[in-house]
Amino acid sequence: MSAVMEATAPPVVRGEQRRSWAAVFALARFEAREMLMQVPVAVTLLVYVGYTGWKLLFPPDGMDAYPALQDVDRATQTTPTLLGFVLFLAVNRAALRSRRRGTDRHFDVLVMEPWRRTVGHAMSLVPFGVVTALVVLAQFTWQALRPGAVGHGSVAELAVAPLYVLLCGAVGLLIARLIPSVFAAPLAVLGLFTFLMFVSTGTSGAQWSRWLSPVVSENSNSTLPSDLVGRPAGWHALYLGGLVLVAAMAAVLCAPRGVHGDAVFRLRHRRGWSRPAAEPHMKTAPRPFGARPLADGGRTWPLKAATAGALALAVTGAVGQSGGVSPELATARERATVSPEREQSCVRHGSSQYCAFGEWSARTGAWAGVVDRVQALAGGAAASRPLLVRQRVEARYGLDGDAAIAPSATPGQVTVGTRWGGNRVPEFAVAVASVLVGGDEKTGSELCDGRVVTVMWLALGRDADPVADLKNVRLDDSLSGPAIALTPTNPLSMSAGQTDVVRELLSRPRAEVTSVVKSHWAQLTAPGVKTADVARVLGTEVPKEADECGK
């Protein structure tokens, strides 16, 4: 009586599986620590964290002192780009370490399959993503707690930076598994850069193509209300998350096949020895005690299904972010631009009324302070004239638009923008003064006679450093010669003679000039008054140049 014996693989013990995954976690910790000890990674991470911390501890003045959170969330995306690039090269180099040093064959005697080692490399990226997320969160929280902060941020926008860092590392790992060469990573960087340049310029900046880039920057001189920004941030975060999973899982799928615990057979094969033949009563050759058959654990159907699901997520995000501006958003932008009064609430400070979009309601007090300061220098009825300060924005072209706001012809209405601080404060003061002198913004922007001197004195006369503000409010940052003074709408033109008179007035005692302006208000604001006559009344040197309007 004979029996046929079949060699079967020993069952996998659950405790042994736990030990295998514990080894993966240990490898991930080791690889993360090794990457952190590399000089390029350590220096880049230190610069990223240090630069962000320096900006938080020593915030700049000016417009940055009054952040809009719908702009702050996007500002967190560009700084970690260098970290992602360095991590791309570091992970690629770490995955090829054994190949460079010729130690691949020694892995065959280890209990960890090649696909698990790839998982360990992928998991080593997580600490860097977490650090990036913490830095982004600290940066946004710090700005949100500032007294002048307005608006609302987006969680999806904040997720772009850590997802970008993870994506760079995952792609570097995938390239190491597809092309196991140290020269592949630099060539891949060049190829990816060329691809991104093509999708941004070669397709004329189409909505579907530019959002294929991991980081999409949209810089604008104005800030839009958060509900009018219109960026597909949620779809883009889904797109990036899907790409991260696809790259990581594809790297695991591309991991080389290996033998788990069957080193003797592999050693004989490399040395040309023949594999021991099976006994007549056995269907397969015997294996050493505890050995396992060829492992293909990284290519099991659950992983393939998960990779397909991640690819579906990335495609869904790519399709969702390519939809462009919806009709509802276009209508809302049109309404906010043409008829802002339908979207605003108004409050009264003193005799003037201040209308703002909901997110800027708390800033009306700062606007009222500027109006009171300008009117304190005015004479006649202008000193107590009620004004309507209305916030206006050009939103029809989105964040890419840079169109100027047309001046209003409504008597007594003054335009204020969505940005504040820095040069925006004296620019708004010039707009208030031009309305007090000219009657409305349209007329005030067309002034070219001696009334320009009165306008600039009213706007800057009570500033802490009026000469510096005069320089800042002029487009060419000059204190002599002709120039244009900026306002929230159309600029105000200044001749060389008017500049000289204003500069001299700002250097004289404030009370003295204020008294003369108030007592001669009607003469200084009369239409057609010459700059030379204004200079004689105010007691300054009479300019030789004629006014730009020829009067």
XYZ file of C-alpha atoms in Angstrom:
551
model
C 0.000 0.000 0.000
C 1.530 3.305 -1.033
C 0.650 6.870 -0.177
C 1.261 9.954 -2.215
C 2.663 12.809 -0.187
C 2.160 16.449 -1.234
C 4.251 19.272 0.103
C 2.094 22.026 1.437
C 3.026 25.420 2.825
C 2.695 25.701 6.571
C -0.251 27.790 7.683
C 0.374 31.450 8.454
C 0.008 32.055 12.147
C -1.869 35.195 13.163
C 0.809 36.106 15.668
C 3.394 35.825 12.923
C 1.386 38.275 10.807
C 1.389 40.718 13.679
C 5.142 40.332 14.010
C 5.545 40.983 10.262
C 3.601 44.239 10.476
C 5.524 45.204 13.597
C 8.663 44.787 11.510
C 7.129 47.055 8.831
C 6.455 49.757 11.409
C 9.985 49.394 12.748
C 11.361 49.738 9.226
C 9.222 52.838 8.654
C 10.584 54.441 11.814
C 14.132 53.557 10.824
C 13.774 54.951 7.284
C 12.119 58.142 8.527
C 14.973 58.671 10.968
C 17.556 57.949 8.283
C 15.985 60.489 5.924
C 15.824 63.080 8.670
C 19.545 62.600 9.293
C 20.370 63.394 5.672
C 21.755 66.906 5.368
C 19.496 68.110 2.507
C 16.329 66.887 4.221
C 17.307 68.183 7.652
C 18.352 71.598 6.328
C 15.252 71.988 4.155
C 12.928 70.981 6.971
C 14.714 73.321 9.375
C 14.484 76.205 6.912
C 10.792 75.524 6.287
C 9.877 75.369 9.972
C 12.217 78.218 10.926
C 11.077 80.549 8.154
C 7.423 79.947 8.966
C 8.052 80.434 12.683
C 9.990 83.635 12.034
C 7.102 85.057 10.046
C 4.703 84.181 12.861
C 6.815 85.606 15.686
C 7.838 88.725 13.760
C 4.872 89.480 11.518
C 5.349 92.247 8.953
C 3.415 95.451 9.143
C 1.233 96.926 6.455
C -1.396 94.890 4.674
C -0.075 91.647 6.176
C -1.178 92.900 9.595
C -4.807 92.570 8.460
C -4.992 89.074 6.951
C -7.940 87.651 5.065
C -8.160 83.965 5.925
C -9.359 83.020 2.429
C -5.947 84.244 1.254
C -3.975 82.844 4.185
C -4.990 79.240 3.455
C -3.602 79.504 -0.093
C -0.418 81.149 1.166
C 0.482 77.941 3.042
C 0.833 75.939 -0.181
C 3.934 77.358 -1.866
C 6.478 77.293 0.969
C 6.798 73.470 1.333
C 7.415 72.883 -2.390
C 11.174 72.644 -1.828
C 10.624 70.153 0.991
C 8.584 67.977 -1.360
C 11.328 68.049 -3.987
C 14.043 67.087 -1.496
C 11.852 64.331 -0.064
C 11.272 62.999 -3.591
C 15.007 62.454 -4.035
C 15.563 61.182 -0.485
C 12.901 58.470 -0.670
C 14.078 57.392 -4.090
C 17.627 57.107 -2.830
C 16.558 55.209 0.301
C 14.573 52.671 -1.743
C 17.622 52.041 -3.937
C 20.108 51.815 -1.073
C 20.345 48.021 -1.159
C 20.834 48.029 -4.910
C 23.611 50.611 -4.743
C 25.415 48.699 -2.028
C 24.839 45.262 -3.532
C 22.917 43.889 -0.572
C 19.738 42.860 -2.390
C 20.592 39.180 -2.155
C 20.871 39.347 1.626
C 17.206 40.302 1.932
C 16.259 36.779 0.864
C 17.120 35.436 4.305
C 14.916 37.979 6.081
C 11.394 37.355 7.253
C 10.078 40.481 5.499
C 8.937 40.176 1.908
C 10.004 42.852 -0.635
C 6.491 44.270 -0.832
C 6.420 44.803 2.922
C 9.724 46.658 2.707
C 8.101 48.922 0.104
C 5.207 49.519 2.479
C 7.735 50.486 5.132
C 9.327 53.037 2.804
C 5.891 54.457 2.011
C 4.996 54.712 5.689
C 8.239 56.559 6.394
C 6.708 59.536 4.561
C 3.919 59.933 7.103
C 5.987 61.827 9.740
C 6.991 64.429 7.153
C 3.382 64.870 6.101
C 2.351 65.245 9.735
C 5.059 67.865 10.368
C 3.930 69.808 7.299
C 0.318 69.637 8.441
C 1.270 70.917 11.913
C 3.231 73.823 10.451
C 0.332 74.716 8.154
C -2.125 74.514 11.041
C 0.075 76.704 13.244
C 0.509 79.239 10.456
C -3.221 79.490 9.795
C -4.216 79.513 13.471
C -1.745 82.266 14.288
C -3.113 84.461 11.488
C -6.706 83.682 12.443
C -6.079 84.877 16.021
C -4.686 88.244 14.941
C -6.943 91.199 15.816
C -7.288 92.350 12.197
C -8.121 88.944 10.683
C -11.294 88.578 8.615
C -12.869 85.964 6.371
C -12.979 82.185 6.429
C -10.372 79.616 5.470
C -10.800 76.279 3.719
C -9.749 72.942 5.202
C -9.268 71.584 1.681
C -6.855 74.422 0.846
C -4.895 73.735 4.023
C -4.632 70.048 3.095
C -2.762 70.782 -0.144
C 0.675 71.301 1.446
C 0.870 67.990 3.390
C -0.682 66.099 0.474
C 1.896 67.614 -1.855
C 4.749 66.489 0.392
C 3.332 62.956 0.577
C 2.797 62.884 -3.177
C 6.398 63.840 -3.903
C 7.696 61.072 -1.668
C 5.286 58.473 -3.056
C 6.230 59.315 -6.647
C 9.924 59.054 -5.751
C 9.283 55.583 -4.297
C 7.296 54.520 -7.353
C 10.082 55.585 -9.710
C 12.580 53.623 -7.626
C 10.482 50.492 -8.090
C 9.801 51.068 -11.793
C 13.313 52.176 -12.782
C 15.844 50.995 -10.172
C 18.549 53.478 -11.143
C 19.936 56.516 -9.346
C 19.742 58.487 -12.590
C 16.008 57.983 -12.977
C 14.954 60.470 -10.274
C 16.652 63.581 -11.771
C 15.296 62.701 -15.220
C 11.844 62.185 -13.734
C 11.987 65.619 -12.096
C 12.839 67.174 -15.444
C 10.019 65.268 -17.127
C 7.461 66.246 -14.491
C 8.532 69.889 -14.694
C 8.157 69.826 -18.481
C 4.724 68.244 -18.154
C 3.541 70.865 -15.672
C 4.853 73.631 -17.910
C 2.940 72.136 -20.821
C -0.361 71.849 -18.993
C -0.064 75.443 -17.713
C 1.058 77.134 -20.935
C 0.563 74.703 -23.764
C -3.154 74.471 -23.071
C -3.579 78.247 -22.689
C -4.227 77.940 -18.972
C -7.482 76.039 -19.376
C -9.344 75.192 -16.188
C -9.000 71.436 -16.646
C -5.263 71.546 -17.321
C -3.892 73.992 -14.800
C -5.592 72.144 -11.943
C -3.631 69.022 -12.835
C -0.684 70.693 -11.115
C -0.389 69.770 -7.428
C -0.197 73.434 -6.328
C -2.295 76.007 -8.186
C -1.396 79.563 -7.242
C -3.785 82.401 -7.953
C -2.465 85.774 -6.884
C -4.628 88.846 -6.967
C -4.189 92.422 -5.794
C -7.640 92.318 -4.254
C -9.275 89.952 -1.815
C -12.636 88.444 -2.650
C -15.298 87.425 -0.140
C -14.770 83.781 0.730
C -18.009 82.670 -0.950
C -16.865 84.264 -4.233
C -13.392 82.724 -4.412
C -14.666 79.808 -6.488
C -11.627 77.532 -6.255
C -12.472 73.788 -6.472
C -10.423 73.160 -3.338
C -12.378 70.105 -2.200
C -12.111 68.373 -5.574
C -8.418 69.237 -5.765
C -7.743 67.768 -2.327
C -9.549 64.591 -3.409
C -7.462 64.546 -6.584
C -4.194 64.878 -4.654
C -5.229 62.296 -2.068
C -6.072 59.836 -4.833
C -2.697 60.442 -6.497
C -0.873 59.814 -3.223
C -2.639 56.480 -2.744
C -2.171 55.472 -6.382
C 1.563 56.192 -6.308
C 2.100 54.392 -2.989
C 0.032 51.323 -3.917
C 1.540 51.134 -7.392
C 4.993 51.115 -5.795
C 3.941 48.166 -3.641
C 2.538 46.373 -6.679
C 5.822 46.922 -8.514
C 7.916 45.548 -5.662
C 10.184 42.700 -6.845
C 9.183 39.112 -6.201
C 11.026 37.366 -3.453
C 11.329 34.082 -1.554
C 10.348 34.205 2.074
C 12.499 31.827 4.105
C 13.713 29.745 1.108
C 17.274 31.078 0.966
C 18.885 27.689 0.395
C 17.130 27.126 -2.918
C 17.901 30.672 -4.114
C 21.561 30.265 -3.151
C 21.824 26.996 -5.074
C 20.162 28.569 -8.102
C 22.645 31.482 -8.152
C 25.622 29.098 -7.908
C 24.354 26.868 -10.669
C 23.399 24.001 -8.413
C 20.469 21.866 -9.397
C 17.333 21.925 -7.329
C 16.854 18.635 -5.441
C 14.462 16.412 -7.301
C 11.279 15.254 -5.714
C 11.067 11.790 -4.398
C 8.989 9.362 -6.533
C 6.203 9.417 -4.033
C 6.171 13.268 -3.790
C 4.716 15.734 -6.287
C 7.076 18.572 -5.310
C 10.560 18.855 -4.017
C 11.049 18.980 -0.282
C 11.653 22.312 1.427
C 13.596 23.028 4.553
C 11.655 23.111 7.755
C 9.668 26.360 8.091
C 10.263 27.482 4.520
C 7.516 29.136 2.475
C 6.803 29.055 -1.223
C 7.415 32.018 -3.504
C 5.569 34.971 -2.022
C 3.447 37.305 -4.066
C 1.826 39.092 -1.163
C 2.182 42.550 -2.680
C 0.113 41.617 -5.719
C -2.983 40.208 -4.074
C -6.345 41.168 -5.398
C -7.298 43.368 -2.391
C -4.334 45.629 -3.103
C -5.160 45.750 -6.788
C -8.744 46.609 -5.960
C -7.601 49.328 -3.560
C -5.315 50.764 -6.235
C -8.192 50.857 -8.673
C -10.325 52.597 -6.044
C -7.604 55.188 -5.422
C -7.331 55.780 -9.158
C -11.079 56.278 -9.284
C -10.784 58.883 -6.524
C -8.061 60.738 -8.417
C -10.066 60.694 -11.648
C -13.194 61.851 -9.824
C -11.284 64.741 -8.289
C -9.727 65.655 -11.642
C -13.122 65.712 -13.328
C -14.724 67.655 -10.492
C -12.054 70.354 -10.439
C -12.252 70.953 -14.183
C -15.829 72.176 -14.212
C -14.979 75.886 -14.253
C -17.111 78.683 -12.824
C -20.707 77.652 -12.193
C -23.578 79.885 -13.370
C -24.575 80.477 -9.750
C -21.082 81.679 -8.842
C -20.891 83.897 -11.921
C -24.217 85.481 -10.970
C -23.079 86.047 -7.388
C -19.851 87.665 -8.562
C -21.763 89.919 -10.942
C -24.149 90.968 -8.192
C -21.342 91.700 -5.720
C -19.560 93.829 -8.318
C -22.457 95.755 -9.845
C -24.892 95.889 -6.918
C -22.874 95.445 -3.709
C -25.627 97.083 -1.651
C -27.697 93.920 -2.104
C -25.042 91.867 -0.298
C -23.947 94.299 2.390
C -24.998 95.449 5.825
C -24.514 99.050 6.954
C -23.656 100.622 10.296
C -23.387 104.251 11.347
C -20.360 105.862 12.985
C -20.939 109.492 13.756
C -22.664 111.217 10.864
C -21.434 108.799 8.174
C -22.659 105.379 7.133
C -20.384 102.416 6.434
C -21.503 99.468 4.297
C -19.430 96.289 4.064
C -19.658 92.649 3.097
C -20.451 90.442 6.057
C -16.880 89.299 6.683
C -15.625 92.897 6.939
C -18.311 94.295 9.262
C -15.851 94.498 12.152
C -13.520 96.745 10.161
C -15.920 99.665 9.756
C -14.539 101.232 12.924
C -11.069 101.501 11.348
C -12.564 103.148 8.269
C -14.458 105.598 10.466
C -11.212 106.561 12.188
C -9.673 107.578 8.863
C -12.780 109.545 7.843
C -12.809 111.421 11.152
C -9.119 112.203 10.822
C -9.547 113.651 7.320
C -12.675 115.650 8.158
C -10.947 117.146 11.208
C -8.686 119.085 8.820
C -11.461 120.212 6.474
C -13.328 123.506 6.640
C -16.793 124.696 5.779
C -19.577 122.198 5.357
C -17.087 119.426 4.463
C -16.016 119.161 8.105
C -19.384 117.685 9.059
C -20.650 116.352 5.751
C -22.214 112.865 6.028
C -20.466 110.331 3.803
C -21.424 106.891 2.556
C -18.412 104.611 2.723
C -19.140 101.522 0.645
C -16.924 98.494 0.194
C -16.543 97.578 -3.446
C -14.722 94.822 -5.284
C -14.269 93.669 -8.866
C -15.189 89.984 -8.575
C -16.379 89.127 -12.083
C -12.986 87.794 -13.167
C -12.212 85.837 -10.022
C -8.781 85.765 -8.430
C -7.086 86.121 -11.802
C -8.709 89.478 -12.435
C -6.834 92.695 -11.845
C -9.324 95.222 -13.192
C -9.652 98.618 -11.534
C -12.836 99.681 -9.793
C -14.591 102.507 -11.592
C -15.158 105.623 -9.461
C -18.679 106.270 -8.307
C -20.633 109.317 -9.416
C -22.909 109.170 -6.365
C -22.434 112.349 -4.300
C -20.774 111.705 -0.974
C -19.967 108.028 -1.642
C -16.428 106.809 -0.955
C -15.078 103.440 -2.069
C -13.023 101.242 0.240
C -11.461 97.971 -0.846
C -11.222 94.565 0.764
C -7.566 94.948 1.767
C -6.419 97.119 4.620
C -3.252 98.263 6.298
C -0.038 99.650 4.854
C -0.517 101.782 1.760
C -4.228 100.990 1.637
C -4.838 103.392 4.548
C -3.444 106.601 2.942
C -5.003 105.572 -0.380
C -8.404 105.444 1.290
C -7.672 108.795 2.945
C -6.972 110.326 -0.471
C -10.323 108.982 -1.697
C -12.141 110.543 1.277
C -10.410 113.886 0.766
C -11.152 113.932 -2.963
C -14.866 113.414 -2.260
C -14.880 116.183 0.351
C -13.271 118.560 -2.145
C -14.785 117.413 -5.431
C -18.199 116.228 -4.257
C -17.967 112.693 -5.659
C -15.333 110.164 -6.628
C -15.601 110.670 -10.373
C -15.052 114.397 -10.083
C -12.370 113.968 -7.450
C -10.326 111.620 -9.644
C -10.349 114.203 -12.446
C -8.922 117.057 -10.373
C -5.823 118.613 -11.858
C -5.843 122.210 -10.568
C -4.818 123.641 -7.219
C -7.437 121.602 -5.389
C -5.042 118.648 -5.606
C -2.907 120.355 -2.963
C -5.895 120.636 -0.645
C -6.828 117.000 -1.199
C -3.357 115.722 -0.381
C -3.115 117.891 2.720
C -6.427 116.623 4.037
C -5.422 113.013 3.345
C -1.976 113.115 4.950
C -1.923 116.118 7.285
C -2.698 114.157 10.464
C -0.603 111.065 9.717
C 2.181 110.110 12.106
C 4.732 110.296 9.271
C 3.020 112.278 6.492
C 6.085 112.622 4.275
C 6.618 108.858 4.250
C 2.927 108.299 3.484
C 3.167 110.801 0.620
C 5.976 108.707 -0.813
C 4.087 105.463 -0.314
C 0.844 106.664 -1.840
C 2.563 107.791 -5.060
C 2.990 105.140 -7.711
C 6.691 105.810 -8.276
C 7.508 106.174 -4.545
C 8.980 109.619 -5.153
C 8.872 112.939 -3.314
C 9.527 115.183 -6.276
C 8.353 115.618 -9.822
C 5.017 114.636 -11.326
C 3.356 111.388 -10.259
C -0.018 109.840 -9.617
C -1.467 109.243 -6.177
C -3.267 105.938 -5.782
C -6.817 105.541 -4.501
C -9.159 102.527 -4.316
C -10.558 103.631 -7.707
C -8.921 105.892 -10.307
C -5.651 107.567 -9.297
C -5.175 111.285 -8.757
C -2.614 113.098 -10.887
C -0.055 115.399 -9.232
C 2.178 117.876 -11.064
C 5.733 118.671 -9.993
C 4.656 122.034 -8.581
C 1.817 120.512 -6.594
C 4.224 117.927 -5.183
C 6.578 120.666 -3.976
C 3.766 122.585 -2.306
C 2.362 119.504 -0.569
C 5.780 118.398 0.648
C 6.422 121.833 2.141
C 3.008 121.872 3.841
C 3.601 118.471 5.424
C 6.875 119.692 6.924
C 5.288 122.701 8.610
C 3.436 122.722 11.971
C 0.088 121.033 11.580
C -1.948 123.488 13.610
C -0.671 126.429 11.570
C -1.594 124.896 8.209
C -4.951 123.628 9.521
C -5.943 127.090 10.645
C -5.170 128.596 7.241
C -7.008 125.813 5.380
C -10.141 126.174 7.479
C -10.217 129.959 7.188
C -9.699 129.940 3.393
C -11.672 126.760 2.623
C -13.908 128.249 -0.069
C -10.956 129.723 -1.960
C -8.820 126.583 -1.712
C -11.620 124.324 -3.031
C -13.006 126.599 -5.759
C -13.097 124.873 -9.170
C -10.288 126.098 -11.407
C -8.140 127.540 -8.641
C -4.498 127.594 -9.674
C -1.760 125.889 -7.718
C 0.154 129.154 -7.568
C -2.817 130.869 -5.877
C -3.137 127.987 -3.386
C 0.568 128.298 -2.578
C 0.229 132.048 -1.927
C -2.756 131.518 0.382
C -0.972 128.779 2.339
C 2.270 130.766 2.513
C 4.509 128.319 0.625
C 6.905 128.894 -2.232
C 5.026 129.504 -5.475
C 5.829 126.798 -8.046
C 7.007 127.862 -11.477
C 5.311 125.003 -13.326
C 1.741 125.383 -14.507
C -0.982 122.937 -13.555
C -1.349 119.837 -15.686
C -4.795 120.872 -16.826
C -3.431 124.178 -18.101
C -5.485 126.413 -15.835
